[in-house]
Amino acid sequence: MKKIATGVMVASLLLSGVAIASDHGHDHGKEHKGHWGYSGDTGPAHWGDLKDSYFMCKEGKNQSPIDINRVIEADLPKLDITYAGNSVSVVNNGHTIKVNTQGKNEIVVDGVTFTLKQFHFHTPSENTVKGEQFPMEVHFVHLDKDGNIAVIGIMFKEGKRNAALDKFLSKLPKEINHVALLDEMFNPGELFPKKLDYYRFNGSLTTPPCTEGVRWIVLKNEVEASKEQLSLMRKVMGKNNRPVQPLNARCILE
Ligand SMILES: [Zn+2]
């Protein structure tokens, strides 16, 4: 009896070891269950089958990204945003370039305060607007005190050099999962356009586990980045956009 119990314990330790490796070891995770990517056998069409906990990627009815179309006019409140903190470090985690933030960077949505945790990029854009895809999209990921998620998406178009992008692109580590501190911390609001008009809808994380219940805000106005900056981002991240998902019963407000 004791032997069986020990065997079970070893097996469960091994299993939990695999789970940890697949969640955090993207650079050497190919052989692990749960490894996901953007093409081939581990691409978006297969995410829901890679791991039990990814089931929403195939079963969900409120998935992101979407094509922003059939918009309903509503009296949306002015975006309530107070970014007073900083961007502090940058990492290429193998899926995206992610910038970690700290301090009081807050938005209020539906009367609830959400704090910015990080922002990251997709090339090309994930959400599209009336069928139009943009060369890049940034996602600002916020959490409230209960762990609910609110994301602000901003589109990039090719144009002038973007000073805020240079502040972390020049610091980006060559190796995957190495975190580099920024010499010059900057306010994440520097990446925002002047006008903050937005679309509002419900959706999900656009990466496994594709969790739903995410409050999505996509700004109507784009920001600019130079051709060189956009191609560098694309070169580092590769193509990392999930295809648009069915809207189903959702409404998009503006
Ligand atoms: Zn994203």
GROMACS .gro file of C-alpha atoms and ligand atoms in nm:
model
  255
    1MET     CA    1   0.000   0.000   0.000
    2LYS     CA    2   0.280   0.237   0.092
    3LYS     CA    3   0.459   0.160  -0.232
    4ILE     CA    4   0.151   0.244  -0.439
    5ALA     CA    5   0.104   0.571  -0.254
    6THR     CA    6   0.467   0.667  -0.318
    7GLY     CA    7   0.431   0.578  -0.685
    8VAL     CA    8   0.124   0.797  -0.718
    9MET     CA    9   0.305   1.083  -0.549
   10VAL     CA   10   0.606   1.056  -0.781
   11ALA     CA   11   0.379   1.043  -1.084
   12SER     CA   12   0.188   1.352  -0.977
   13LEU     CA   13   0.513   1.539  -0.909
   14LEU     CA   14   0.636   1.449  -1.256
   15LEU     CA   15   0.309   1.566  -1.408
   16SER     CA   16   0.319   1.895  -1.225
   17GLY     CA   17   0.680   1.935  -1.339
   18VAL     CA   18   0.571   1.900  -1.700
   19ALA     CA   19   0.292   2.152  -1.649
   20ILE     CA   20   0.537   2.406  -1.507
   21ALA     CA   21   0.783   2.350  -1.790
   22SER     CA   22   0.518   2.395  -2.058
   23ASP     CA   23   0.388   2.716  -1.903
   24HIS     CA   24   0.724   2.881  -1.856
   25GLY     CA   25   0.978   2.710  -2.079
   26HIS     CA   26   0.868   2.830  -2.422
   27ASP     CA   27   1.225   2.823  -2.555
   28HIS     CA   28   1.261   2.449  -2.502
   29GLY     CA   29   0.896   2.355  -2.470
   30LYS     CA   30   0.837   2.194  -2.810
   31GLU     CA   31   0.832   1.844  -2.666
   32HIS     CA   32   0.593   1.939  -2.385
   33LYS     CA   33   0.217   1.914  -2.392
   34GLY     CA   34   0.065   2.259  -2.410
   35HIS     CA   35   0.330   2.421  -2.625
   36TRP     CA   36   0.155   2.657  -2.866
   37GLY     CA   37   0.250   2.879  -3.154
   38TYR     CA   38   0.115   3.051  -3.462
   39SER     CA   39   0.169   2.792  -3.734
   40GLY     CA   40   0.155   2.420  -3.809
   41ASP     CA   41   0.049   2.157  -3.554
   42THR     CA   42   0.058   2.400  -3.262
   43GLY     CA   43  -0.107   2.688  -3.450
   44PRO     CA   44  -0.435   2.866  -3.360
   45ALA     CA   45  -0.658   2.602  -3.526
   46HIS     CA   46  -0.520   2.341  -3.283
   47TRP     CA   47  -0.493   2.538  -2.958
   48GLY     CA   48  -0.811   2.388  -2.814
   49ASP     CA   49  -0.668   2.036  -2.850
   50LEU     CA   50  -0.319   2.096  -2.711
   51LYS     CA   51  -0.417   2.092  -2.344
   52ASP     CA   52  -0.743   2.037  -2.151
   53SER     CA   53  -0.724   2.383  -1.996
   54TYR     CA   54  -0.719   2.540  -2.346
   55PHE     CA   55  -1.072   2.415  -2.425
   56MET     CA   56  -1.217   2.766  -2.453
   57CYS     CA   57  -0.998   2.823  -2.761
   58LYS     CA   58  -1.233   2.588  -2.948
   59GLU     CA   59  -1.553   2.591  -2.737
   60GLY     CA   60  -1.579   2.963  -2.658
   61LYS     CA   61  -1.851   3.180  -2.812
   62ASN     CA   62  -1.700   3.515  -2.716
   63GLN     CA   63  -1.350   3.478  -2.853
   64SER     CA   64  -1.099   3.742  -2.961
   65PRO     CA   65  -0.981   3.891  -3.186
   66ILE     CA   66  -1.277   4.003  -3.400
   67ASP     CA   67  -1.344   4.212  -3.705
   68ILE     CA   68  -1.496   4.536  -3.575
   69ASN     CA   69  -1.797   4.572  -3.799
   70ARG     CA   70  -2.174   4.622  -3.746
   71VAL     CA   71  -2.107   4.879  -3.476
   72ILE     CA   72  -2.392   5.005  -3.257
   73GLU     CA   73  -2.394   5.373  -3.164
   74ALA     CA   74  -2.409   5.415  -2.789
   75ASP     CA   75  -2.331   5.696  -2.553
   76LEU     CA   76  -2.001   5.551  -2.433
   77PRO     CA   77  -1.838   5.749  -2.152
   78LYS     CA   78  -1.506   5.924  -2.212
   79LEU     CA   79  -1.223   5.677  -2.154
   80ASP     CA   80  -1.131   5.711  -1.785
   81ILE     CA   81  -0.756   5.659  -1.785
   82THR     CA   82  -0.481   5.768  -1.545
   83TYR     CA   83  -0.135   5.645  -1.632
   84ALA     CA   84   0.109   5.790  -1.378
   85GLY     CA   85   0.351   5.496  -1.348
   86ASN     CA   86   0.626   5.360  -1.569
   87SER     CA   87   0.739   5.097  -1.815
   88VAL     CA   88   1.031   4.924  -1.645
   89SER     CA   89   1.150   4.616  -1.834
   90VAL     CA   90   1.120   4.434  -2.166
   91VAL     CA   91   1.119   4.065  -2.260
   92ASN     CA   92   1.077   3.854  -2.574
   93ASN     CA   93   0.890   3.552  -2.435
   94GLY     CA   94   0.885   3.365  -2.765
   95HIS     CA   95   0.526   3.471  -2.843
   96THR     CA   96   0.551   3.850  -2.820
   97ILE     CA   97   0.758   4.147  -2.710
   98LYS     CA   98   0.624   4.235  -2.367
   99VAL     CA   99   0.694   4.547  -2.160
  100ASN     CA  100   0.629   4.522  -1.786
  101THR     CA  101   0.490   4.822  -1.602
  102GLN     CA  102   0.467   4.938  -1.245
  103GLY     CA  103   0.302   5.213  -1.043
  104LYS     CA  104  -0.037   5.378  -1.068
  105ASN     CA  105  -0.148   5.312  -1.424
  106GLU     CA  106  -0.524   5.277  -1.398
  107ILE     CA  107  -0.840   5.273  -1.603
  108VAL     CA  108  -1.196   5.272  -1.473
  109VAL     CA  109  -1.439   5.056  -1.672
  110ASP     CA  110  -1.801   4.998  -1.561
  111GLY     CA  111  -1.714   5.171  -1.233
  112VAL     CA  112  -1.435   4.921  -1.161
  113THR     CA  113  -1.066   5.017  -1.133
  114PHE     CA  114  -0.820   4.810  -1.336
  115THR     CA  115  -0.441   4.839  -1.305
  116LEU     CA  116  -0.204   4.802  -1.601
  117LYS     CA  117   0.027   4.498  -1.570
  118GLN     CA  118   0.201   4.488  -1.908
  119PHE     CA  119   0.169   4.574  -2.271
  120HIS     CA  120   0.271   4.362  -2.568
  121PHE     CA  121   0.257   4.357  -2.946
  122HIS     CA  122   0.115   4.162  -3.239
  123THR     CA  123   0.232   4.177  -3.603
  124PRO     CA  124   0.010   4.214  -3.794
  125SER     CA  125  -0.289   4.340  -3.591
  126GLU     CA  126  -0.525   4.082  -3.438
  127ASN     CA  127  -0.847   4.282  -3.433
  128THR     CA  128  -0.940   4.427  -3.771
  129VAL     CA  129  -1.166   4.725  -3.846
  130LYS     CA  130  -1.426   4.672  -4.120
  131GLY     CA  131  -1.198   4.408  -4.267
  132GLU     CA  132  -0.885   4.624  -4.255
  133GLN     CA  133  -0.580   4.474  -4.088
  134PHE     CA  134  -0.303   4.701  -3.955
  135PRO     CA  135   0.071   4.624  -3.956
  136MET     CA  136   0.084   4.611  -3.574
  137GLU     CA  137  -0.140   4.623  -3.264
  138VAL     CA  138  -0.044   4.684  -2.901
  139HIS     CA  139  -0.244   4.536  -2.611
  140PHE     CA  140  -0.245   4.705  -2.271
  141VAL     CA  141  -0.347   4.436  -2.021
  142HIS     CA  142  -0.516   4.550  -1.699
  143LEU     CA  143  -0.643   4.351  -1.398
  144ASP     CA  144  -0.888   4.450  -1.127
  145LYS     CA  145  -0.855   4.333  -0.766
  146ASP     CA  146  -1.051   4.014  -0.842
  147GLY     CA  147  -0.840   3.919  -1.144
  148ASN     CA  148  -1.087   4.037  -1.410
  149ILE     CA  149  -0.921   4.156  -1.728
  150ALA     CA  150  -0.960   4.472  -1.937
  151VAL     CA  151  -0.749   4.520  -2.251
  152ILE     CA  152  -0.695   4.837  -2.452
  153GLY     CA  153  -0.590   4.776  -2.813
  154ILE     CA  154  -0.424   5.040  -3.030
  155MET     CA  155  -0.347   5.002  -3.401
  156PHE     CA  156  -0.023   5.110  -3.566
  157LYS     CA  157   0.008   5.237  -3.919
  158GLU     CA  158   0.326   5.307  -4.112
  159GLY     CA  159   0.441   5.666  -4.082
  160LYS     CA  160   0.668   5.869  -3.855
  161ARG     CA  161   0.925   5.709  -3.625
  162ASN     CA  162   0.771   5.633  -3.283
  163ALA     CA  163   0.996   5.759  -2.999
  164ALA     CA  164   0.836   5.537  -2.732
  165LEU     CA  165   0.906   5.217  -2.930
  166ASP     CA  166   1.277   5.301  -2.950
  167LYS     CA  167   1.299   5.323  -2.570
  168PHE     CA  168   1.255   4.948  -2.529
  169LEU     CA  169   1.341   4.810  -2.876
  170SER     CA  170   1.703   4.916  -2.833
  171LYS     CA  171   1.711   4.725  -2.501
  172LEU     CA  172   1.545   4.403  -2.619
  173PRO     CA  173   1.753   4.098  -2.511
  174LYS     CA  174   1.870   3.862  -2.788
  175GLU     CA  175   1.778   3.552  -2.590
  176ILE     CA  176   1.422   3.443  -2.533
  177ASN     CA  177   1.284   3.497  -2.180
  178HIS     CA  178   1.572   3.720  -2.069
  179VAL     CA  179   1.435   4.034  -1.908
  180ALA     CA  180   1.613   4.366  -1.964
  181LEU     CA  181   1.558   4.667  -1.740
  182LEU     CA  182   1.503   4.992  -1.930
  183ASP     CA  183   1.764   5.266  -1.874
  184GLU     CA  184   1.501   5.526  -1.932
  185MET     CA  185   1.165   5.437  -1.776
  186PHE     CA  186   0.873   5.591  -1.962
  187ASN     CA  187   0.503   5.646  -1.915
  188PRO     CA  188   0.307   5.382  -2.111
  189GLY     CA  189   0.064   5.659  -2.209
  190GLU     CA  190   0.331   5.779  -2.454
  191LEU     CA  191   0.208   5.508  -2.690
  192PHE     CA  192  -0.148   5.645  -2.698
  193PRO     CA  193  -0.297   5.868  -2.970
  194LYS     CA  194  -0.428   6.213  -2.872
  195LYS     CA  195  -0.793   6.123  -2.931
  196LEU     CA  196  -0.926   5.842  -2.714
  197ASP     CA  197  -1.253   5.754  -2.892
  198TYR     CA  198  -1.304   5.381  -2.876
  199TYR     CA  199  -1.499   5.066  -2.961
  200ARG     CA  200  -1.618   4.849  -2.675
  201PHE     CA  201  -1.703   4.477  -2.676
  202ASN     CA  202  -1.662   4.155  -2.480
  203GLY     CA  203  -1.404   3.899  -2.575
  204SER     CA  204  -1.123   3.675  -2.460
  205LEU     CA  205  -0.749   3.645  -2.430
  206THR     CA  206  -0.614   3.599  -2.784
  207THR     CA  207  -0.363   3.336  -2.664
  208PRO     CA  208  -0.419   3.005  -2.479
  209PRO     CA  209  -0.607   2.947  -2.252
  210CYS     CA  210  -0.834   3.193  -2.447
  211THR     CA  211  -1.013   3.290  -2.123
  212GLU     CA  212  -1.340   3.480  -2.178
  213GLY     CA  213  -1.496   3.767  -1.984
  214VAL     CA  214  -1.234   4.013  -2.105
  215ARG     CA  215  -1.352   4.374  -2.144
  216TRP     CA  216  -1.212   4.497  -2.474
  217ILE     CA  217  -1.154   4.859  -2.566
  218VAL     CA  218  -1.004   4.930  -2.910
  219LEU     CA  219  -0.912   5.290  -2.986
  220LYS     CA  220  -1.045   5.432  -3.311
  221ASN     CA  221  -0.737   5.641  -3.383
  222GLU     CA  222  -0.413   5.475  -3.487
  223VAL     CA  223  -0.061   5.575  -3.391
  224GLU     CA  224   0.240   5.573  -3.622
  225ALA     CA  225   0.567   5.382  -3.640
  226SER     CA  226   0.833   5.391  -3.908
  227LYS     CA  227   0.873   5.121  -4.170
  228GLU     CA  228   1.206   5.021  -4.006
  229GLN     CA  229   1.050   4.993  -3.659
  230LEU     CA  230   0.759   4.787  -3.786
  231SER     CA  231   0.986   4.549  -3.975
  232LEU     CA  232   1.214   4.509  -3.672
  233MET     CA  233   0.914   4.421  -3.451
  234ARG     CA  234   0.795   4.176  -3.714
  235LYS     CA  235   1.142   4.023  -3.744
  236VAL     CA  236   1.171   3.966  -3.367
  237MET     CA  237   0.817   3.833  -3.307
  238GLY     CA  238   0.733   3.675  -3.640
  239LYS     CA  239   0.368   3.659  -3.739
  240ASN     CA  240   0.188   3.639  -3.404
  241ASN     CA  241  -0.176   3.718  -3.472
  242ARG     CA  242  -0.464   3.482  -3.399
  243PRO     CA  243  -0.718   3.495  -3.686
  244VAL     CA  244  -1.045   3.682  -3.623
  245GLN     CA  245  -1.317   3.483  -3.448
  246PRO     CA  246  -1.697   3.476  -3.499
  247LEU     CA  247  -1.886   3.761  -3.330
  248ASN     CA  248  -2.184   3.534  -3.248
  249ALA     CA  249  -2.435   3.711  -3.020
  250ARG     CA  250  -2.206   3.997  -2.919
  251CYS     CA  251  -2.256   4.367  -2.982
  252ILE     CA  252  -1.980   4.617  -3.058
  253LEU     CA  253  -2.051   4.962  -2.916
  254GLU     CA  254  -1.902   5.296  -3.016
  255ZN      ZN  255  -0.227   4.049  -2.717
   0.00000   0.00000   0.00000
